[in-house]
Short mmCIF file of C-alpha atoms in Angstrom, two decimals:
data_model
loop_
_atom_site.label_atom_id
_atom_site.label_comp_id
_atom_site.label_asym_id
_atom_site.label_seq_id
_atom_site.Cartn_x
_atom_site.Cartn_y
_atom_site.Cartn_z
CA MET B 718 1.73 20.47 3.59
CA GLU B 719 5.42 20.99 4.19
CA PHE B 720 7.39 19.51 7.06
CA ASP B 721 11.07 19.85 7.82
CA GLY B 722 13.42 19.66 10.72
CA GLU B 723 16.61 18.21 12.02
CA PHE B 724 17.52 15.59 14.55
CA THR B 725 20.96 15.24 16.10
CA LEU B 726 22.28 11.79 16.92
CA GLU B 727 25.15 12.02 19.38
CA GLY B 728 28.29 9.92 19.50
CA VAL B 729 27.88 8.39 16.03
CA THR B 730 29.49 8.85 12.64
CA SER B 731 27.77 9.82 9.41
CA GLU B 732 28.65 6.40 7.96
CA GLU B 733 26.82 4.63 10.81
CA VAL B 734 23.74 6.85 10.42
CA TRP B 735 23.79 6.40 6.64
CA LEU B 736 23.90 2.62 6.91
CA ALA B 737 21.14 2.59 9.55
CA LEU B 738 18.84 4.90 7.56
CA SER B 739 19.49 2.81 4.43
CA ASP B 740 18.34 -0.42 6.10
CA PRO B 741 14.72 -1.32 5.27
CA ILE B 742 14.55 -3.59 8.35
CA MET B 743 15.68 -0.87 10.75
CA ILE B 744 13.32 1.65 9.12
CA LYS B 745 10.39 -0.79 9.40
CA ASN B 746 11.14 -1.48 13.06
CA ALA B 747 11.56 2.22 13.92
CA LEU B 748 8.49 3.50 12.05
CA PRO B 749 5.39 3.39 14.27
CA GLY B 750 2.58 1.33 12.77
CA CYS B 751 4.72 -0.16 9.99
CA LYS B 752 3.69 -3.76 9.22
CA PHE B 753 6.26 -4.45 6.48
CA LEU B 754 8.71 -2.71 4.15
CA THR B 755 9.86 -4.80 1.24
CA GLU B 756 11.40 -4.25 -2.20
CA ILE B 757 9.01 -4.89 -5.08
CA GLU B 758 8.86 -5.17 -8.83
CA GLY B 759 5.60 -4.35 -10.55
CA GLU B 760 2.40 -3.61 -8.65
CA PRO B 761 2.25 -4.95 -5.10
CA ASP B 762 -0.48 -7.17 -3.66
CA PHE B 763 -0.68 -5.64 -0.17
CA ASP B 764 -2.90 -8.40 1.24
CA GLU B 765 -0.42 -11.04 0.13
CA LEU B 766 2.57 -9.06 1.43
CA GLU B 767 0.85 -8.59 4.80
CA ALA B 768 0.06 -12.31 5.03
CA GLU B 769 3.72 -13.14 4.31
CA ALA B 770 5.09 -10.57 6.80
CA THR B 771 6.57 -11.90 10.01
CA ASP B 772 8.17 -10.42 13.10
CA ASP B 773 11.14 -12.70 12.50
CA ASP B 774 13.29 -10.02 10.87
CA PRO B 775 17.02 -10.41 10.34
CA PRO B 776 19.11 -8.53 12.90
CA THR B 777 19.91 -4.84 12.51
CA LEU B 778 22.94 -2.92 13.69
CA PRO B 779 24.81 -3.53 15.95
CA GLU B 780 24.01 -7.28 15.90
CA ALA B 781 23.90 -7.49 12.10
CA ASP B 782 26.96 -7.89 9.96
CA PRO B 783 27.46 -4.45 8.29
CA GLU B 784 28.00 -6.17 4.92
CA ASP B 785 24.59 -7.86 5.22
CA VAL B 786 22.96 -4.50 5.99
CA ALA B 787 24.72 -2.91 3.01
CA ASP B 788 23.52 -5.76 0.75
CA ARG B 789 19.87 -5.18 1.66
CA ALA B 790 20.13 -1.35 1.73
CA PHE B 791 17.83 0.85 -0.30
CA VAL B 792 18.96 1.27 -3.89
CA GLU B 793 18.56 4.27 -6.12
CA GLY B 794 15.63 3.58 -8.44
CA GLY B 795 14.31 0.87 -6.10
CA ARG B 796 10.62 0.59 -5.25
CA TYR B 797 9.39 -0.57 -1.85
CA ALA B 798 5.93 -1.50 -0.61
CA THR B 799 4.93 -0.72 2.95
CA LEU B 800 1.78 -0.90 5.03
CA VAL B 801 1.52 1.68 7.80
CA GLN B 802 -1.39 1.99 10.22
CA MET B 803 -1.68 4.86 12.69
CA ASN B 804 -4.26 6.85 14.59
CA VAL B 805 -4.93 10.29 13.10
CA GLY B 806 -7.56 12.29 14.98
CA GLY B 807 -9.67 9.26 15.89
CA VAL B 808 -9.32 7.74 12.41
CA ASN B 809 -7.12 4.65 12.08
CA PRO B 810 -6.22 4.46 8.36
CA ARG B 811 -4.06 1.66 6.89
CA PHE B 812 -1.97 3.29 4.22
CA GLU B 813 -0.83 0.97 1.44
CA THR B 814 2.21 2.83 0.20
CA VAL B 815 4.79 2.53 -2.55
CA VAL B 816 8.07 4.35 -1.92
CA SER B 817 10.54 5.09 -4.70
CA ILE B 818 14.18 5.93 -3.93
CA ASP B 819 14.75 8.80 -6.35
CA SER B 820 18.38 9.50 -5.49
CA ARG B 821 20.82 7.99 -3.02
CA GLU B 822 24.36 9.25 -2.80
CA PHE B 823 26.09 9.63 0.54
CA PRO B 824 25.27 11.79 2.50
CA ARG B 825 21.93 12.63 0.80
CA MET B 826 18.88 10.55 -0.10
CA GLU B 827 15.56 11.56 -1.70
CA ALA B 828 12.38 9.53 -2.05
CA SER B 829 8.83 9.90 -3.24
CA ALA B 830 5.77 7.96 -2.18
CA THR B 831 2.10 7.45 -2.92
CA GLY B 832 -0.26 5.84 -0.49
CA SER B 833 -3.94 5.14 -0.08
CA ALA B 834 -6.43 3.98 2.51
CA SER B 835 -10.10 3.27 1.91
CA ASP B 836 -11.09 6.93 2.14
CA SER B 837 -7.79 8.83 2.09
CA SER B 838 -4.63 9.07 0.03
CA PHE B 839 -1.39 11.00 -0.09
CA GLU B 840 1.57 11.87 -2.28
CA MET B 841 4.92 12.78 -0.78
CA ASP B 842 8.37 13.94 -1.80
CA SER B 843 10.98 13.72 0.95
CA GLY B 844 14.67 13.75 1.59
CA MET B 845 17.43 13.82 4.13
CA GLU B 846 21.01 14.95 4.33
CA LEU B 847 23.57 14.04 6.98
CA VAL B 848 25.78 16.75 8.45
CA GLU B 849 28.64 15.90 10.82
CA THR B 850 28.81 18.04 13.97
CA ASP B 851 31.09 18.14 17.01
CA GLU B 852 28.50 16.08 18.92
CA GLY B 853 27.73 13.51 16.24
CA VAL B 854 25.52 13.73 13.16
CA THR B 855 22.57 15.97 12.38
CA VAL B 856 19.93 14.53 10.06
CA GLU B 857 18.34 17.40 8.13
CA TRP B 858 15.05 16.13 6.71
CA TRP B 859 12.16 17.55 4.72
CA ALA B 860 8.87 16.36 3.26
CA GLU B 861 6.22 17.90 1.07
CA THR B 862 2.93 16.05 1.32
CA ASP B 863 -0.45 16.35 -0.36
CA VAL B 864 -3.19 14.55 1.56
CA PHE B 865 -6.63 13.83 0.13
CA GLY B 866 -9.88 12.44 1.51
CA ARG B 867 -11.03 12.00 5.10
CA VAL B 868 -7.62 12.55 6.70
CA ALA B 869 -7.15 15.77 4.68
CA GLN B 870 -10.46 17.12 6.00
CA MET B 871 -8.96 17.12 9.50
CA GLY B 872 -6.47 19.76 8.44
CA GLN B 873 -2.92 20.53 9.37
CA ARG B 874 -3.91 21.34 12.98
CA VAL B 875 -4.64 17.62 13.53
CA ILE B 876 -2.09 16.11 11.13
CA SER B 877 0.99 18.11 12.24
CA PRO B 878 1.08 16.85 15.87
CA VAL B 879 0.68 13.25 14.64
CA ALA B 880 3.49 13.71 12.11
CA LYS B 881 5.78 15.23 14.77
CA ARG B 882 5.04 12.38 17.19
CA VAL B 883 5.80 9.75 14.53
CA ILE B 884 9.03 11.51 13.49
CA ASN B 885 10.24 11.86 17.10
CA ARG B 886 9.51 8.21 17.90
CA PHE B 887 11.24 7.15 14.68
CA PHE B 888 14.45 9.09 15.34
CA ASN B 889 14.49 8.12 19.03
CA GLN B 890 14.40 4.46 18.01
CA ILE B 891 17.18 4.99 15.45
CA GLU B 892 19.22 6.81 18.10
CA SER B 893 18.71 3.94 20.54
CA ASN B 894 19.95 1.40 17.98
CA LEU B 895 22.93 3.55 17.03
CA SER B 896 23.99 4.14 20.63
CA ASP B 897 24.56 0.40 20.79
CA VAL B 898 26.82 0.69 17.72
CA SER B 899 28.89 3.49 19.28
CA ASP B 900 29.31 1.40 22.47
CA ASP B 901 30.58 -1.59 20.49
CA SER B 902 34.31 -2.21 20.78
CA SER B 903 34.65 -5.14 18.35
CA GLY B 904 35.75 -3.08 15.36
CA LEU B 905 32.20 -2.60 14.06
CA ARG B 906 32.78 1.12 13.44
CA ASP B 907 35.79 0.44 11.23
CA ARG B 908 33.88 -2.19 9.25
CA ILE B 909 30.99 0.21 8.67
CA LYS B 910 33.31 3.02 7.61
CA GLY B 911 34.99 0.67 5.14
CA LEU B 912 31.69 0.09 3.32
CA LEU B 913 31.43 3.65 1.99
#
């Protein structure tokens, strides 16, 4: 299945959006059903990672120091484990997923992922590119996904509305966080711009 679209974030700069979308903590908090998102080496033990996960995350923008966010940002070649649980057509799978950052060079990032639940699995290639507009920044995104097992049997008619709902909630949460950055008058914008 192929998904693509764009989402415009108003009143922000591409540097602010880049830093926000490079922050594993902000991504985890904005992604519905995400229990954790952490950098890994080797094969992850999802039960152990879930047991160690807490809701006591470090702050994100605008409260976070931009340098701290840049230090924990996704890195090209990095691998990240995440556990996402969501309702798909009456099924509530818990996808244990490993995400690889395939390329990351401002203003474009590409990633691939594999995930599995007890009776379903998926493979995904995805990416985004930031485009400055008169209103702010448009995030052009795309994903190509192969889904297998019970979830796949539901078909695109069931999966597409769920994917659209998740994507809209995700970007709305990012937009909410970034509107606080654009309202900040303490020089945060200049500090973020200086990081790129």
